[in-house]
């Protein structure tokens, strides 16, 4: 009888960039003769890909690891591999205090996954530690470029790894190393494979997507990359996520305007609006851009959707800084906004700054800021009723089988709201459909399919 393949299940935590790392490992495993498990319960080996951006993310990672260890006590043959930012950040300290974890993989060592799975499934007692460096320098191309963990409608392409900025609150450059870009040819090759698999939307991601190509010193940059992907041709969407507020934005927006596939969508985490706080965050160079981005973006692309993220409770933040941010958000009218609260991260300049505002106070301000944003969103959504649009149908509602789930150019996967569509029976998923907006449902839009 043929021996069944060893199965590996992934639990992915954190951001889409981590998801891509899981796809890289999964592709490697498939190529080396392993199979993917539908869930950790049924997997011979569970890989937990951790996040360590802020304290909440770390706590979630530890909780998930503890759950898998619990599962291992029920199924003693099951193996656990931990990888991602938490492993990379704490290295040997993390491994030493977690004897129940069978293997650790560093960020530069992801392609070692098959070798490690082979070792832990053949030697039942050995803990493997495969973290080759404290300063990652690699950026991986997926082994199976068409493999997508995000379903069959959209895919992420990680175009670069690491970050060369040094925002005072952020541990990412310490964990993931300096920015390094993939080549345009490699990314276009991946995009072609993804589109051949029927995916309809490509999302370009990295820690700082605007910085793409700077390190290659061959003239590559984000506008050139966008054009090269657009030149593949065909009916698909191209979205850019995680931009940094800097001088190349104008050209990026103009490029979005030129390319038929580009979503008119700008994801631009400003973090704060007050110059003193931006300076303290070591984001001084963004001050003039933060001020002018909303107006500049709408001047170049009047139909653009703007998304941002704000960080509250940074050391030294006072009521006047919050008032400034509230005024800015009210005036700027972003379509989507996320916020998070400062977490003092070891190894970052902000860790020792002290003068951290009280969490209670910061939570109160966060609530006020999100209330304000909710009003803005409600008004914006209301104004869409009666408008026509072309959206990407991505799935069917489980509760209401006659309702389809779709996303417009202004709705990015995973982070934004969606559009519920009725009357789309004639469309095969995933595909585009012309709709007219008829209602809103909290943060979401409701639409009916247009029959010409
Ligand atoms: S741009 Fe700043 S916040 Fe973003 S990953 Fe780089 S250092 Fe962190």
XYZ file of C-alpha atoms and ligand atoms in Angstrom:
460
model
C 0.000 0.000 0.000
C 1.270 3.483 -0.881
C 2.232 5.581 2.146
C 0.000 8.626 2.482
C 1.670 12.012 2.180
C 2.567 13.895 5.367
C 0.149 16.802 5.704
C 1.014 20.313 6.869
C -1.548 22.872 8.081
C -0.899 26.598 8.389
C -2.211 29.075 10.946
C -1.377 32.503 9.679
C -1.365 35.482 12.035
C -0.689 39.161 11.434
C -0.660 40.900 8.108
C -0.910 39.949 4.447
C 2.893 40.024 4.204
C 3.004 37.112 6.636
C 0.347 35.326 4.581
C 2.657 35.520 1.578
C 5.447 33.905 3.637
C 3.066 31.039 4.404
C 2.343 30.714 0.671
C 6.098 30.545 -0.016
C 6.472 27.706 2.510
C 3.355 25.897 1.273
C 4.604 26.023 -2.332
C 7.952 24.601 -1.255
C 6.242 21.779 0.660
C 3.997 20.833 -2.260
C 6.948 20.806 -4.604
C 8.820 18.511 -2.220
C 5.999 15.981 -2.039
C 4.018 17.063 1.032
C 0.305 17.827 1.109
C -1.532 20.752 2.693
C -4.065 19.948 5.429
C -7.477 21.577 5.423
C -7.193 22.386 9.136
C -4.697 22.095 12.012
C -6.893 19.370 13.542
C -6.191 17.026 10.666
C -2.574 18.052 9.989
C 0.439 15.919 10.854
C 2.429 19.125 11.218
C 1.044 22.540 12.187
C 2.933 25.690 11.217
C 2.052 28.798 13.242
C 3.264 31.880 11.393
C 3.427 34.524 14.139
C 3.166 38.303 14.347
C 5.101 40.533 16.748
C 4.269 44.070 15.640
C 2.714 45.159 18.948
C 1.866 43.578 22.309
C -1.656 42.518 21.260
C -0.267 40.695 18.230
C 2.292 38.889 20.396
C -0.360 37.856 22.886
C -2.508 36.457 20.110
C 0.475 34.508 18.764
C 1.182 33.013 22.211
C -2.487 32.068 22.630
C -2.563 30.267 19.288
C 0.690 28.446 20.053
C -0.776 27.328 23.413
C -3.900 26.035 21.626
C -1.805 23.928 19.257
C 0.258 22.599 22.169
C -3.043 21.603 23.788
C -4.023 19.846 20.555
C -0.686 18.036 20.610
C -1.492 16.641 24.050
C -4.566 14.977 22.501
C -2.659 13.832 19.398
C 0.914 13.190 20.544
C 2.203 12.475 17.027
C 1.251 15.935 15.822
C 4.208 18.316 15.360
C 4.404 22.074 15.790
C 6.627 24.514 13.893
C 6.684 28.189 14.841
C 7.942 30.817 12.435
C 7.357 34.481 11.588
C 8.152 37.715 13.407
C 7.951 36.359 16.966
C 10.485 33.619 16.240
C 12.771 35.989 14.398
C 12.553 38.627 17.098
C 13.211 36.491 20.185
C 15.319 33.793 18.547
C 16.997 31.423 21.017
C 15.247 32.907 24.102
C 11.938 31.922 22.570
C 13.103 28.435 21.654
C 14.633 27.750 25.078
C 11.455 28.393 27.042
C 9.172 26.495 24.656
C 10.235 22.836 24.711
C 6.826 21.741 23.367
C 7.529 23.393 20.022
C 9.221 20.967 17.653
C 10.932 23.479 15.377
C 11.618 27.178 14.858
C 12.261 28.767 11.476
C 13.755 32.235 10.944
C 12.621 34.660 8.248
C 15.636 34.013 6.022
C 15.143 30.264 6.386
C 11.592 29.729 5.103
C 12.686 27.471 2.193
C 14.120 25.049 4.823
C 10.556 24.069 5.703
C 10.560 20.713 3.859
C 13.844 19.608 5.420
C 12.538 20.546 8.868
C 9.223 18.748 8.378
C 11.179 15.655 7.312
C 13.392 15.833 10.402
C 10.698 16.378 13.024
C 8.453 13.693 11.575
C 11.248 11.124 11.553
C 12.952 11.949 14.856
C 10.251 12.297 17.487
C 12.277 13.984 20.216
C 14.504 16.444 18.479
C 13.822 20.184 18.667
C 15.072 21.943 15.532
C 16.308 25.511 15.587
C 16.781 26.984 12.116
C 17.318 30.720 12.456
C 20.435 31.591 10.509
C 20.659 35.335 11.169
C 19.530 38.204 13.380
C 19.357 40.497 10.351
C 17.364 38.989 7.503
C 18.531 39.999 4.026
C 16.536 37.712 1.743
C 13.351 38.226 -0.208
C 11.666 35.153 -1.642
C 9.922 34.397 -4.883
C 7.128 31.897 -4.396
C 7.972 28.362 -5.505
C 4.441 27.856 -6.840
C 3.553 31.379 -7.972
C -0.119 30.640 -8.594
C -0.741 29.254 -5.077
C -2.974 31.637 -3.149
C -4.169 31.252 0.448
C -6.572 34.141 -0.039
C -9.101 32.290 -2.186
C -9.652 32.277 -5.930
C -10.569 35.923 -6.530
C -7.569 37.945 -5.372
C -3.939 37.482 -4.479
C -1.176 39.376 -2.731
C 2.252 39.809 -4.281
C 5.024 40.797 -1.887
C 7.231 43.047 -4.010
C 9.839 43.818 -1.357
C 10.807 42.797 2.145
C 11.970 44.829 5.162
C 11.937 48.571 5.787
C 14.625 51.219 5.608
C 12.680 53.831 7.571
C 13.178 54.020 11.291
C 9.860 55.148 12.726
C 10.485 55.463 16.463
C 7.625 53.150 17.483
C 8.193 50.368 14.984
C 10.090 47.131 15.597
C 9.669 45.871 12.036
C 13.039 47.048 10.637
C 14.792 45.268 13.552
C 12.836 42.098 12.877
C 12.670 42.017 9.081
C 15.818 43.932 8.146
C 16.398 46.673 5.580
C 14.226 47.115 2.521
C 15.127 44.882 -0.439
C 13.103 44.677 -3.633
C 12.388 41.816 -5.997
C 13.076 42.525 -9.650
C 10.318 43.674 -11.998
C 10.779 40.508 -14.105
C 10.299 38.233 -11.105
C 7.153 40.073 -9.991
C 5.669 40.167 -13.496
C 6.320 36.414 -13.796
C 4.380 35.835 -10.595
C 1.568 38.126 -11.731
C 1.263 36.186 -15.007
C 1.017 32.868 -13.146
C -1.613 34.291 -10.798
C -3.714 35.668 -13.639
C -3.444 32.387 -15.555
C -5.000 30.722 -12.515
C -8.071 32.923 -12.921
C -7.365 35.415 -10.120
C -8.970 38.786 -10.893
C -7.221 41.151 -8.512
C -3.556 41.606 -7.649
C -2.584 43.489 -4.500
C 0.997 44.723 -4.323
C 2.301 44.734 -0.765
C 5.475 45.270 1.256
C 6.377 47.218 4.405
C 6.771 50.384 2.328
C 5.485 49.865 -1.198
C 6.363 53.427 -2.269
C 10.064 52.645 -1.710
C 9.952 49.773 -4.207
C 13.015 49.579 -6.482
C 15.163 52.221 -4.755
C 17.666 49.603 -3.636
C 17.948 47.941 -7.062
C 19.750 50.967 -8.546
C 18.568 50.081 -12.052
C 15.828 52.679 -12.393
C 13.079 50.347 -11.146
C 10.322 52.013 -9.185
C 6.671 51.467 -8.363
C 5.218 53.293 -11.410
C 7.431 51.205 -13.733
C 6.387 48.024 -11.940
C 2.695 48.960 -12.185
C 3.075 49.615 -15.914
C 4.856 46.297 -16.457
C 2.064 44.394 -14.704
C -0.595 46.323 -16.588
C 1.169 45.433 -19.866
C 0.410 41.758 -19.257
C -3.017 42.837 -20.453
C -6.444 41.490 -19.609
C -9.378 42.259 -17.376
C -8.057 42.365 -13.831
C -7.546 44.849 -11.010
C -4.243 46.098 -9.696
C -4.155 47.575 -6.201
C -1.260 49.094 -4.265
C -1.240 48.803 -0.475
C 1.014 50.240 2.305
C 2.288 53.466 0.732
C 4.497 55.895 2.640
C 3.752 59.639 2.553
C 6.562 60.929 0.356
C 7.376 62.755 -2.850
C 6.825 59.840 -5.231
C 3.130 59.732 -4.398
C 2.192 62.229 -7.089
C 3.728 60.065 -9.813
C 2.148 56.927 -8.353
C -1.286 58.566 -8.424
C -0.756 59.765 -11.996
C 0.226 56.210 -12.980
C -2.955 54.871 -11.392
C -4.854 57.321 -13.593
C -3.139 56.042 -16.758
C -3.502 52.288 -16.274
C -6.826 50.638 -17.081
C -6.427 47.967 -14.402
C -5.279 50.203 -11.534
C -7.722 50.721 -8.669
C -8.006 54.383 -7.766
C -7.197 53.523 -4.187
C -4.498 54.921 -1.908
C -3.592 53.203 1.348
C -1.433 55.730 3.146
C -0.807 55.229 6.872
C -0.181 58.769 8.173
C 0.120 57.653 11.846
C -0.585 61.220 13.071
C -1.125 64.731 11.782
C 0.516 66.923 14.410
C 4.031 68.009 13.354
C 5.422 67.608 16.898
C 4.220 64.033 17.136
C 5.363 63.170 13.603
C 8.776 64.590 14.466
C 8.908 62.603 17.699
C 7.935 59.507 15.714
C 10.900 60.153 13.416
C 8.560 60.788 10.531
C 9.503 64.455 10.151
C 9.902 64.087 6.396
C 6.208 63.165 6.108
C 4.864 66.372 7.730
C 4.353 68.377 4.506
C 2.912 65.340 2.659
C 0.454 64.394 5.412
C -0.938 67.903 5.244
C -1.474 67.900 1.485
C -2.171 64.235 0.579
C -5.989 64.194 0.610
C -6.294 67.314 -1.550
C -3.473 66.316 -3.896
C -4.820 62.783 -4.355
C -8.351 64.001 -5.129
C -7.022 66.625 -7.537
C -5.202 63.950 -9.561
C -7.922 61.274 -9.229
C -11.280 62.791 -8.199
C -12.808 59.336 -7.655
C -9.997 58.024 -5.452
C -10.674 56.067 -2.271
C -8.357 56.977 0.591
C -7.442 54.723 3.482
C -5.237 55.620 6.447
C -4.075 54.394 9.842
C -3.456 56.494 12.956
C -1.370 55.708 16.010
C -2.635 57.144 19.298
C -0.936 57.428 22.678
C 2.601 58.037 21.409
C 4.948 59.349 24.161
C 4.359 63.061 24.726
C 0.957 63.156 23.024
C -1.331 65.748 24.641
C -4.905 66.889 24.174
C -3.838 69.589 21.691
C -2.216 66.913 19.491
C -5.394 64.840 19.564
C -7.467 67.928 18.699
C -5.192 68.531 15.724
C -5.665 64.944 14.562
C -9.453 65.144 14.995
C -9.535 68.349 12.917
C -7.338 66.769 10.281
C -9.503 63.636 10.025
C -12.681 65.716 9.884
C -11.238 67.873 7.112
C -9.551 65.042 5.158
C -12.565 62.739 5.026
C -10.772 59.434 4.484
C -12.990 56.651 3.166
C -11.468 54.081 5.497
C -9.442 54.524 8.667
C -7.879 52.165 11.180
C -6.288 53.151 14.485
C -4.065 51.447 17.012
C -2.625 52.320 20.379
C 1.068 52.808 21.074
C 2.852 49.746 22.385
C 6.366 50.289 23.816
C 8.472 47.888 21.797
C 11.892 46.828 23.024
C 14.708 47.898 20.733
C 12.834 50.894 19.316
C 13.688 54.538 20.126
C 10.214 55.097 21.606
C 10.690 52.285 24.123
C 12.579 54.507 26.600
C 10.914 57.823 25.833
C 8.612 57.734 28.850
C 5.853 60.317 29.119
C 3.336 57.827 27.688
C -0.234 59.147 28.039
C -2.584 57.090 30.197
C -4.129 54.122 28.366
C -7.565 55.028 29.719
C -7.293 58.527 28.269
C -5.952 57.223 24.953
C -8.752 54.678 24.649
C -11.253 57.491 25.214
C -9.648 59.537 22.417
C -9.567 56.510 20.145
C -13.280 56.010 20.699
C -13.942 59.678 19.823
C -11.786 59.470 16.716
C -13.506 56.302 15.485
C -16.944 57.852 16.170
C -15.981 60.803 14.013
C -14.785 58.464 11.278
C -18.027 56.474 11.469
C -20.010 59.651 10.746
C -17.774 60.438 7.779
C -18.130 56.894 6.433
C -21.921 56.952 6.862
C -22.161 60.187 4.862
C -19.861 58.871 2.170
C -21.740 55.600 1.821
C -25.090 57.388 1.760
C -23.886 59.521 -1.134
C -23.170 56.380 -3.178
C -26.794 55.232 -3.257
C -28.050 55.440 -6.830
C -24.520 55.414 -8.279
C -23.395 52.783 -10.762
C -20.179 50.796 -10.416
C -18.330 47.690 -11.576
C -17.470 45.326 -8.725
C -15.685 41.996 -8.356
C -17.928 39.173 -7.164
C -15.879 37.116 -4.732
C -18.316 34.796 -2.938
C -21.822 33.997 -1.844
C -23.348 34.835 1.516
C -23.711 31.729 3.698
C -26.768 33.086 5.541
C -28.539 34.390 2.428
C -27.760 32.266 -0.653
C -29.357 34.836 -2.987
C -26.862 37.458 -1.900
C -23.358 37.674 -3.367
C -20.339 39.285 -1.745
C -18.375 41.698 -3.889
C -15.687 44.333 -3.617
C -15.418 47.583 -5.529
C -12.152 49.329 -6.428
C -12.627 51.267 -3.187
C -12.843 48.141 -1.020
C -9.541 46.366 -0.406
C -9.587 42.734 0.720
C -9.363 41.848 4.418
C -9.250 45.425 5.748
C -12.231 47.241 4.194
C -15.963 46.720 4.097
C -17.678 44.973 1.151
C -20.682 45.215 -1.183
C -23.654 42.822 -0.989
C -25.135 42.205 -4.430
C -28.503 40.760 -5.405
C -29.454 39.512 -8.857
C -26.055 38.068 -9.782
C -27.155 34.475 -10.523
C -25.833 34.704 -14.085
C -22.219 35.378 -13.037
C -19.634 32.672 -12.469
C -17.331 33.459 -9.548
C -14.993 35.254 -9.516
C -15.900 37.872 -12.097
C -16.830 41.495 -12.535
C -20.397 42.723 -12.615
C -22.082 46.074 -13.238
C -24.189 47.164 -10.264
C -26.202 50.050 -8.877
C -25.937 50.846 -5.161
C -29.301 50.698 -3.410
C -28.631 50.799 0.335
C -26.064 50.680 3.120
C -25.648 48.075 5.850
C -23.432 49.566 8.602
C -20.011 49.938 6.893
C -21.043 47.870 3.848
C -22.872 48.754 0.646
C -25.854 46.956 -0.866
C -26.306 46.835 -4.649
C -28.394 45.241 -7.352
C -26.983 43.787 -10.538
C -27.684 45.939 -13.589
C -29.323 44.195 -16.478
C -28.823 46.149 -19.708
S 7.491 52.787 7.452
Fe 7.763 53.041 9.638
S 5.919 52.052 10.513
Fe 6.112 51.276 8.446
S 7.285 49.349 8.648
Fe 8.744 51.019 8.178
S 9.500 51.670 10.184
Fe 7.575 50.490 10.525
